[in-house]
PDB file of C-alpha atoms in Angstrom:
ATOM      1  CA  MET W  27     -33.752  -3.420 -41.562  1.00 66.00           C
ATOM      2  CA  ARG W  28     -35.465  -0.336 -42.911  1.00 57.00           C
ATOM      3  CA  ARG W  29     -33.262   2.641 -43.928  1.00 51.00           C
ATOM      4  CA  ASN W  30     -32.141   5.364 -41.341  1.00 52.00           C
ATOM      5  CA  ALA W  31     -33.193   3.166 -38.434  1.00 40.00           C
ATOM      6  CA  GLY W  32     -29.375   2.975 -37.224  1.00 37.00           C
ATOM      7  CA  GLN W  33     -29.852  -0.829 -36.413  1.00 37.00           C
ATOM      8  CA  PRO W  34     -31.870  -3.717 -38.135  1.00 36.00           C
ATOM      9  CA  ALA W  35     -35.596  -3.332 -38.325  1.00 37.00           C
ATOM     10  CA  ASN W  36     -37.508  -3.756 -35.325  1.00 35.00           C
ATOM     11  CA  ASN W  37     -34.593  -4.256 -32.966  1.00 32.00           C
ATOM     12  CA  LEU W  38     -34.803  -7.848 -33.836  1.00 30.00           C
ATOM     13  CA  SER W  39     -33.187  -9.079 -30.516  1.00 31.00           C
ATOM     14  CA  HIS W  40     -36.368  -8.695 -28.577  1.00 29.00           C
ATOM     15  CA  LEU W  41     -38.587 -10.744 -31.111  1.00 30.00           C
ATOM     16  CA  THR W  42     -40.535 -13.941 -30.191  1.00 33.00           C
ATOM     17  CA  LEU W  43     -40.491 -17.187 -31.858  1.00 36.00           C
ATOM     18  CA  MET W  44     -43.943 -16.443 -33.696  1.00 43.00           C
ATOM     19  CA  ASN W  45     -43.286 -12.915 -34.855  1.00 55.00           C
ATOM     20  CA  HIS W  46     -43.860 -11.783 -38.261  1.00 74.00           C
ATOM     21  CA  CYS W  47     -40.944 -11.924 -40.486  1.00 87.00           C
ATOM     22  CA  ASP W  48     -39.630  -9.134 -42.520  1.00 95.00           C
ATOM     23  CA  LEU W  49     -39.275  -9.992 -46.289  1.00 97.00           C
ATOM     24  CA  TYR W  50     -35.549  -9.744 -47.838  1.00 98.00           C
ATOM     25  CA  PRO W  51     -35.789 -10.248 -51.494  1.00 98.00           C
ATOM     26  CA  VAL W  52     -32.370 -11.122 -53.026  1.00 98.00           C
ATOM     27  CA  ILE W  53     -31.427 -10.148 -56.678  1.00 98.00           C
ATOM     28  CA  PRO W  54     -28.971 -13.138 -57.670  1.00 97.00           C
ATOM     29  CA  SER W  55     -26.832 -11.133 -60.201  1.00 97.00           C
ATOM     30  CA  LEU W  56     -26.648  -7.923 -62.451  1.00 97.00           C
ATOM     31  CA  PRO W  57     -28.330  -9.501 -65.443  1.00 96.00           C
ATOM     32  CA  ALA W  58     -31.089 -10.503 -63.101  1.00 96.00           C
ATOM     33  CA  LEU W  59     -31.644  -7.133 -62.066  1.00 96.00           C
ATOM     34  CA  THR W  60     -31.738  -5.923 -65.551  1.00 95.00           C
ATOM     35  CA  GLN W  61     -34.619  -8.669 -66.212  1.00 95.00           C
ATOM     36  CA  LEU W  62     -36.343  -7.922 -62.911  1.00 95.00           C
ATOM     37  CA  GLN W  63     -36.172  -3.981 -62.952  1.00 92.00           C
ATOM     38  CA  ALA W  64     -39.957  -3.419 -64.132  1.00 92.00           C
ATOM     39  CA  GLN W  65     -41.447  -5.510 -61.639  1.00 94.00           C
ATOM     40  CA  LEU W  66     -39.352  -4.401 -58.505  1.00 96.00           C
ATOM     41  CA  PRO W  67     -41.356  -0.907 -57.684  1.00 96.00           C
ATOM     42  CA  PRO W  68     -44.569  -2.872 -56.379  1.00 95.00           C
ATOM     43  CA  LEU W  69     -42.716  -5.882 -54.827  1.00 96.00           C
ATOM     44  CA  LEU W  70     -40.538  -3.189 -52.831  1.00 97.00           C
ATOM     45  CA  ALA W  71     -43.739  -1.193 -52.047  1.00 96.00           C
ATOM     46  CA  GLN W  72     -44.915  -4.055 -49.812  1.00 95.00           C
ATOM     47  CA  GLU W  73     -44.874  -3.050 -46.144  1.00 94.00           C
ATOM     48  CA  ALA W  74     -43.225  -6.444 -45.277  1.00 95.00           C
ATOM     49  CA  VAL W  75     -40.229  -5.746 -47.608  1.00 97.00           C
ATOM     50  CA  THR W  76     -37.539  -3.850 -45.513  1.00 97.00           C
ATOM     51  CA  ALA W  77     -34.319  -4.854 -47.424  1.00 97.00           C
ATOM     52  CA  LEU W  78     -33.356  -5.640 -50.916  1.00 98.00           C
ATOM     53  CA  ARG W  79     -29.893  -7.447 -51.548  1.00 98.00           C
ATOM     54  CA  LEU W  80     -28.269  -7.004 -54.889  1.00 98.00           C
ATOM     55  CA  CYS W  81     -25.399  -9.694 -55.517  1.00 98.00           C
ATOM     56  CA  PHE W  82     -22.807  -8.893 -58.094  1.00 97.00           C
ATOM     57  CA  ASP W  83     -19.578 -10.729 -59.519  1.00 96.00           C
ATOM     58  CA  ARG W  84     -18.445  -7.667 -61.304  1.00 95.00           C
ATOM     59  CA  PRO W  85     -18.610  -3.884 -60.641  1.00 93.00           C
ATOM     60  CA  PRO W  86     -22.220  -2.514 -61.192  1.00 93.00           C
ATOM     61  CA  GLU W  87     -22.537   0.009 -63.719  1.00 92.00           C
ATOM     62  CA  ARG W  88     -23.272   3.662 -62.167  1.00 92.00           C
ATOM     63  CA  LYS W  89     -26.570   3.871 -64.045  1.00 93.00           C
ATOM     64  CA  GLN W  90     -27.599   0.316 -62.816  1.00 92.00           C
ATOM     65  CA  LEU W  91     -26.826   1.041 -59.075  1.00 94.00           C
ATOM     66  CA  ASP W  92     -28.386   4.303 -59.204  1.00 95.00           C
ATOM     67  CA  ALA W  93     -31.692   3.162 -60.358  1.00 95.00           C
ATOM     68  CA  VAL W  94     -31.930   0.399 -57.983  1.00 97.00           C
ATOM     69  CA  ARG W  95     -30.948   2.531 -55.057  1.00 96.00           C
ATOM     70  CA  GLN W  96     -33.738   4.959 -55.990  1.00 96.00           C
ATOM     71  CA  MET W  97     -36.244   2.135 -56.355  1.00 97.00           C
ATOM     72  CA  ALA W  98     -35.617   1.062 -52.841  1.00 97.00           C
ATOM     73  CA  TRP W  99     -34.873   4.284 -50.985  1.00 97.00           C
ATOM     74  CA  GLU W 100     -38.104   5.624 -52.419  1.00 97.00           C
ATOM     75  CA  ARG W 101     -39.943   2.991 -50.455  1.00 97.00           C
ATOM     76  CA  ASP W 102     -37.809   3.184 -47.427  1.00 97.00           C
ATOM     77  CA  VAL W 103     -36.217  -0.205 -48.374  1.00 97.00           C
ATOM     78  CA  ALA W 104     -32.652  -0.804 -47.364  1.00 97.00           C
ATOM     79  CA  LEU W 105     -30.282  -1.558 -50.301  1.00 98.00           C
ATOM     80  CA  ILE W 106     -27.616  -4.189 -49.230  1.00 98.00           C
ATOM     81  CA  LEU W 107     -24.821  -4.986 -51.471  1.00 97.00           C
ATOM     82  CA  ALA W 108     -23.470  -8.640 -51.865  1.00 98.00           C
ATOM     83  CA  PRO W 109     -20.183  -8.571 -53.698  1.00 97.00           C
ATOM     84  CA  ALA W 110     -18.606 -12.016 -54.916  1.00 96.00           C
ATOM     85  CA  ASN W 111     -15.450 -10.726 -53.195  1.00 94.00           C
ATOM     86  CA  LEU W 112     -14.222  -7.669 -51.229  1.00 93.00           C
ATOM     87  CA  ASP W 113     -12.169  -6.322 -54.302  1.00 94.00           C
ATOM     88  CA  LEU W 114     -15.508  -5.454 -55.912  1.00 94.00           C
ATOM     89  CA  LEU W 115     -16.362  -2.714 -53.241  1.00 91.00           C
ATOM     90  CA  HIS W 116     -13.491  -0.676 -54.230  1.00 88.00           C
ATOM     91  CA  GLY W 117     -14.353   2.525 -55.788  1.00 85.00           C
ATOM     92  CA  LEU W 118     -17.875   2.305 -54.386  1.00 88.00           C
ATOM     93  CA  SER W 119     -19.011   4.868 -51.889  1.00 89.00           C
ATOM     94  CA  LEU W 120     -20.511   3.101 -48.873  1.00 90.00           C
ATOM     95  CA  LYS W 121     -22.875   6.199 -48.661  1.00 91.00           C
ATOM     96  CA  GLU W 122     -24.698   4.996 -51.672  1.00 91.00           C
ATOM     97  CA  SER W 123     -25.960   1.833 -49.876  1.00 95.00           C
ATOM     98  CA  ASP W 124     -27.073   0.759 -46.447  1.00 96.00           C
ATOM     99  CA  GLY W 125     -25.057  -2.241 -45.877  1.00 96.00           C
ATOM    100  CA  VAL W 126     -23.095  -5.180 -47.303  1.00 97.00           C
ATOM    101  CA  HIS W 127     -23.843  -8.866 -47.232  1.00 98.00           C
ATOM    102  CA  LEU W 128     -20.542 -10.795 -47.129  1.00 97.00           C
ATOM    103  CA  SER W 129     -19.831 -14.502 -47.705  1.00 94.00           C
ATOM    104  CA  SER W 130     -17.483 -15.346 -44.593  1.00 93.00           C
ATOM    105  CA  PRO W 131     -16.537 -14.262 -41.103  1.00 94.00           C
ATOM    106  CA  LYS W 132     -13.060 -13.622 -42.362  1.00 93.00           C
ATOM    107  CA  ASP W 133     -14.486 -10.851 -44.764  1.00 95.00           C
ATOM    108  CA  VAL W 134     -16.422  -9.324 -41.859  1.00 96.00           C
ATOM    109  CA  LYS W 135     -13.316  -8.957 -39.950  1.00 92.00           C
ATOM    110  CA  THR W 136     -11.557  -7.348 -43.012  1.00 91.00           C
ATOM    111  CA  PHE W 137     -14.568  -4.836 -43.784  1.00 92.00           C
ATOM    112  CA  ALA W 138     -15.403  -3.759 -40.366  1.00 88.00           C
ATOM    113  CA  GLY W 139     -12.078  -1.869 -40.284  1.00 84.00           C
ATOM    114  CA  ARG W 140     -13.102   0.398 -43.068  1.00 85.00           C
ATOM    115  CA  ARG W 141     -12.997   3.959 -41.767  1.00 84.00           C
ATOM    116  CA  ASP W 142     -15.262   5.216 -44.436  1.00 84.00           C
ATOM    117  CA  ARG W 143     -18.043   3.094 -42.949  1.00 85.00           C
ATOM    118  CA  PRO W 144     -21.011   5.059 -42.060  1.00 86.00           C
ATOM    119  CA  GLU W 145     -22.369   4.698 -38.444  1.00 84.00           C
ATOM    120  CA  ALA W 146     -25.689   2.984 -39.379  1.00 89.00           C
ATOM    121  CA  PHE W 147     -24.156   0.836 -42.175  1.00 94.00           C
ATOM    122  CA  GLN W 148     -25.037  -2.863 -41.908  1.00 95.00           C
ATOM    123  CA  ILE W 149     -22.725  -5.881 -42.208  1.00 97.00           C
ATOM    124  CA  GLY W 150     -24.289  -9.260 -42.739  1.00 97.00           C
ATOM    125  CA  CYS W 151     -22.607 -12.583 -43.054  1.00 97.00           C
ATOM    126  CA  HIS W 152     -23.736 -15.545 -44.773  1.00 97.00           C
ATOM    127  CA  CYS W 153     -22.973 -18.682 -42.437  1.00 97.00           C
ATOM    128  CA  LEU W 154     -23.423 -22.148 -42.655  1.00 96.00           C
ATOM    129  CA  THR W 155     -23.166 -23.197 -39.159  1.00 96.00           C
ATOM    130  CA  LEU W 156     -23.690 -21.714 -35.659  1.00 97.00           C
ATOM    131  CA  ASP W 157     -20.020 -21.697 -35.275  1.00 97.00           C
ATOM    132  CA  ASP W 158     -19.729 -19.612 -38.529  1.00 97.00           C
ATOM    133  CA  ALA W 159     -22.386 -17.285 -36.940  1.00 97.00           C
ATOM    134  CA  MET W 160     -20.822 -16.777 -33.753  1.00 97.00           C
ATOM    135  CA  LEU W 161     -17.506 -15.972 -35.332  1.00 97.00           C
ATOM    136  CA  ALA W 162     -19.052 -13.392 -37.782  1.00 97.00           C
ATOM    137  CA  GLY W 163     -20.594 -11.946 -34.576  1.00 96.00           C
ATOM    138  CA  GLU W 164     -17.400 -11.677 -32.950  1.00 95.00           C
ATOM    139  CA  GLN W 165     -15.784 -10.014 -36.096  1.00 95.00           C
ATOM    140  CA  GLY W 166     -18.352  -7.332 -36.375  1.00 94.00           C
ATOM    141  CA  ALA W 167     -21.497  -8.547 -38.122  1.00 96.00           C
ATOM    142  CA  ASP W 168     -24.751  -6.800 -37.465  1.00 96.00           C
ATOM    143  CA  TYR W 169     -26.826  -9.803 -38.513  1.00 97.00           C
ATOM    144  CA  VAL W 170     -26.306 -13.435 -39.731  1.00 98.00           C
ATOM    145  CA  SER W 171     -27.952 -15.714 -42.355  1.00 98.00           C
ATOM    146  CA  LEU W 172     -28.290 -19.412 -41.731  1.00 98.00           C
ATOM    147  CA  PRO W 173     -29.925 -21.800 -44.236  1.00 97.00           C
ATOM    148  CA  ALA W 174     -33.689 -21.783 -44.254  1.00 97.00           C
ATOM    149  CA  ILE W 175     -33.798 -25.724 -44.048  1.00 95.00           C
ATOM    150  CA  GLY W 176     -31.562 -25.561 -41.033  1.00 95.00           C
ATOM    151  CA  LEU W 177     -34.435 -25.181 -38.375  1.00 97.00           C
ATOM    152  CA  THR W 178     -32.437 -26.445 -35.386  1.00 97.00           C
ATOM    153  CA  ALA W 179     -29.772 -23.728 -36.070  1.00 97.00           C
ATOM    154  CA  LEU W 180     -32.136 -20.976 -36.671  1.00 97.00           C
ATOM    155  CA  LYS W 181     -34.049 -21.954 -33.251  1.00 97.00           C
ATOM    156  CA  GLN W 182     -30.983 -22.163 -31.205  1.00 97.00           C
ATOM    157  CA  TRP W 183     -29.576 -18.696 -32.641  1.00 97.00           C
ATOM    158  CA  SER W 184     -32.922 -17.076 -32.014  1.00 93.00           C
ATOM    159  CA  LEU W 185     -33.253 -18.191 -28.455  1.00 94.00           C
ATOM    160  CA  PHE W 186     -29.521 -17.602 -27.333  1.00 94.00           C
ATOM    161  CA  ALA W 187     -28.039 -14.735 -29.464  1.00 95.00           C
ATOM    162  CA  GLU W 188     -28.731 -11.119 -29.718  1.00 93.00           C
ATOM    163  CA  LEU W 189     -28.118 -10.749 -33.470  1.00 96.00           C
ATOM    164  CA  PRO W 190     -30.947 -10.942 -35.853  1.00 96.00           C
ATOM    165  CA  VAL W 191     -30.934 -13.906 -37.979  1.00 97.00           C
ATOM    166  CA  VAL W 192     -32.129 -14.308 -41.612  1.00 98.00           C
ATOM    167  CA  ALA W 193     -33.447 -17.588 -43.064  1.00 98.00           C
ATOM    168  CA  GLU W 194     -31.215 -18.068 -46.388  1.00 97.00           C
ATOM    169  CA  HIS W 195     -32.597 -18.967 -49.617  1.00 95.00           C
ATOM    170  CA  VAL W 196     -36.253 -19.706 -48.806  1.00 95.00           C
ATOM    171  CA  CYS W 197     -37.870 -21.329 -51.653  1.00 93.00           C
ATOM    172  CA  THR W 198     -41.317 -22.577 -50.722  1.00 93.00           C
ATOM    173  CA  THR W 199     -44.277 -21.283 -48.478  1.00 94.00           C
ATOM    174  CA  GLU W 200     -43.678 -24.440 -46.178  1.00 95.00           C
ATOM    175  CA  GLU W 201     -39.918 -23.321 -45.429  1.00 96.00           C
ATOM    176  CA  ALA W 202     -40.952 -19.763 -44.995  1.00 95.00           C
ATOM    177  CA  LEU W 203     -43.824 -21.035 -42.267  1.00 95.00           C
ATOM    178  CA  ALA W 204     -41.216 -23.075 -40.714  1.00 96.00           C
ATOM    179  CA  ALA W 205     -38.185 -20.751 -40.536  1.00 96.00           C
ATOM    180  CA  THR W 206     -40.853 -18.117 -39.048  1.00 95.00           C
ATOM    181  CA  GLN W 207     -41.875 -20.566 -36.334  1.00 95.00           C
ATOM    182  CA  ALA W 208     -38.281 -21.372 -35.548  1.00 96.00           C
ATOM    183  CA  GLY W 209     -37.494 -17.711 -35.001  1.00 95.00           C
ATOM    184  CA  ALA W 210     -36.135 -15.947 -38.057  1.00 96.00           C
ATOM    185  CA  ASP W 211     -36.285 -12.506 -38.138  1.00 96.00           C
ATOM    186  CA  PHE W 212     -36.076 -12.227 -42.004  1.00 97.00           C
ATOM    187  CA  LEU W 213     -36.929 -14.298 -45.090  1.00 97.00           C
ATOM    188  CA  ALA W 214     -34.489 -14.343 -47.807  1.00 98.00           C
ATOM    189  CA  ILE W 215     -36.171 -14.997 -51.103  1.00 97.00           C
ATOM    190  CA  THR W 216     -34.029 -15.108 -54.269  1.00 97.00           C
ATOM    191  CA  LEU W 217     -35.714 -13.423 -57.235  1.00 97.00           C
ATOM    192  CA  ASP W 218     -34.085 -15.762 -60.050  1.00 93.00           C
ATOM    193  CA  PRO W 219     -35.983 -15.021 -63.196  1.00 92.00           C
ATOM    194  CA  ALA W 220     -34.913 -18.351 -64.471  1.00 88.00           C
ATOM    195  CA  GLU W 221     -36.718 -20.166 -61.613  1.00 88.00           C
ATOM    196  CA  ASN W 222     -39.997 -18.283 -61.389  1.00 86.00           C
ATOM    197  CA  GLY W 223     -38.348 -16.264 -58.390  1.00 88.00           C
ATOM    198  CA  LEU W 224     -41.113 -13.576 -58.618  1.00 91.00           C
ATOM    199  CA  ASP W 225     -43.959 -16.168 -58.354  1.00 91.00           C
ATOM    200  CA  HIS W 226     -42.163 -17.675 -55.345  1.00 91.00           C
ATOM    201  CA  PHE W 227     -42.141 -14.510 -53.653  1.00 95.00           C
ATOM    202  CA  THR W 228     -45.673 -13.669 -54.298  1.00 93.00           C
ATOM    203  CA  ALA W 229     -46.686 -16.896 -52.839  1.00 93.00           C
ATOM    204  CA  ILE W 230     -44.455 -16.796 -49.811  1.00 93.00           C
ATOM    205  CA  SER W 231     -45.605 -13.051 -49.189  1.00 93.00           C
ATOM    206  CA  ALA W 232     -49.167 -14.075 -49.007  1.00 91.00           C
ATOM    207  CA  ALA W 233     -48.646 -17.128 -46.851  1.00 88.00           C
ATOM    208  CA  ILE W 234     -46.686 -15.714 -43.878  1.00 83.00           C
ATOM    209  CA  PRO W 235     -48.496 -14.329 -40.829  1.00 73.00           C
TER     210      PRO W 235
END
């Protein structure tokens, strides 16, 4: 999911089960971004990090968005916006990020119709089940995410579907290795300052193949 690729990193549909997963750190909120800002540059410089997700439940300030975008783009990392609802994207130019991560297939259908969406702009969708993931793909998603603990769903999706799949909310090295073996293409790791998110990320980064 690196920038300017025109499609998710590595053309992930061709990967095999034991392939290396790209790392997809997730900033859970704008206050978390403020706390993490000084630690982000070395984290984003890691070769395995190809995308960064920024979650927000209120419009980000211009200064905040500019700063995190610059940190990501200088290191060839895609910036993915994850609004709590689609209304929060109003007023934001889609050219200032590389994609969005949406919370439901219904949102994917609504968003996919935006005429100002750049050609290489990625749409991801948070899914809880294989049915959700299939519907998201039908509505225009470029990748889907499934719970990291749902190994059967991850394995089935990686075997039979073309879209890349993210193992969502990976919390431990054991979950990371199991999701990798199940065929996940990305490991989404939440950088929650209140839950030692950076320590979790460092441990998982060191443990994956």
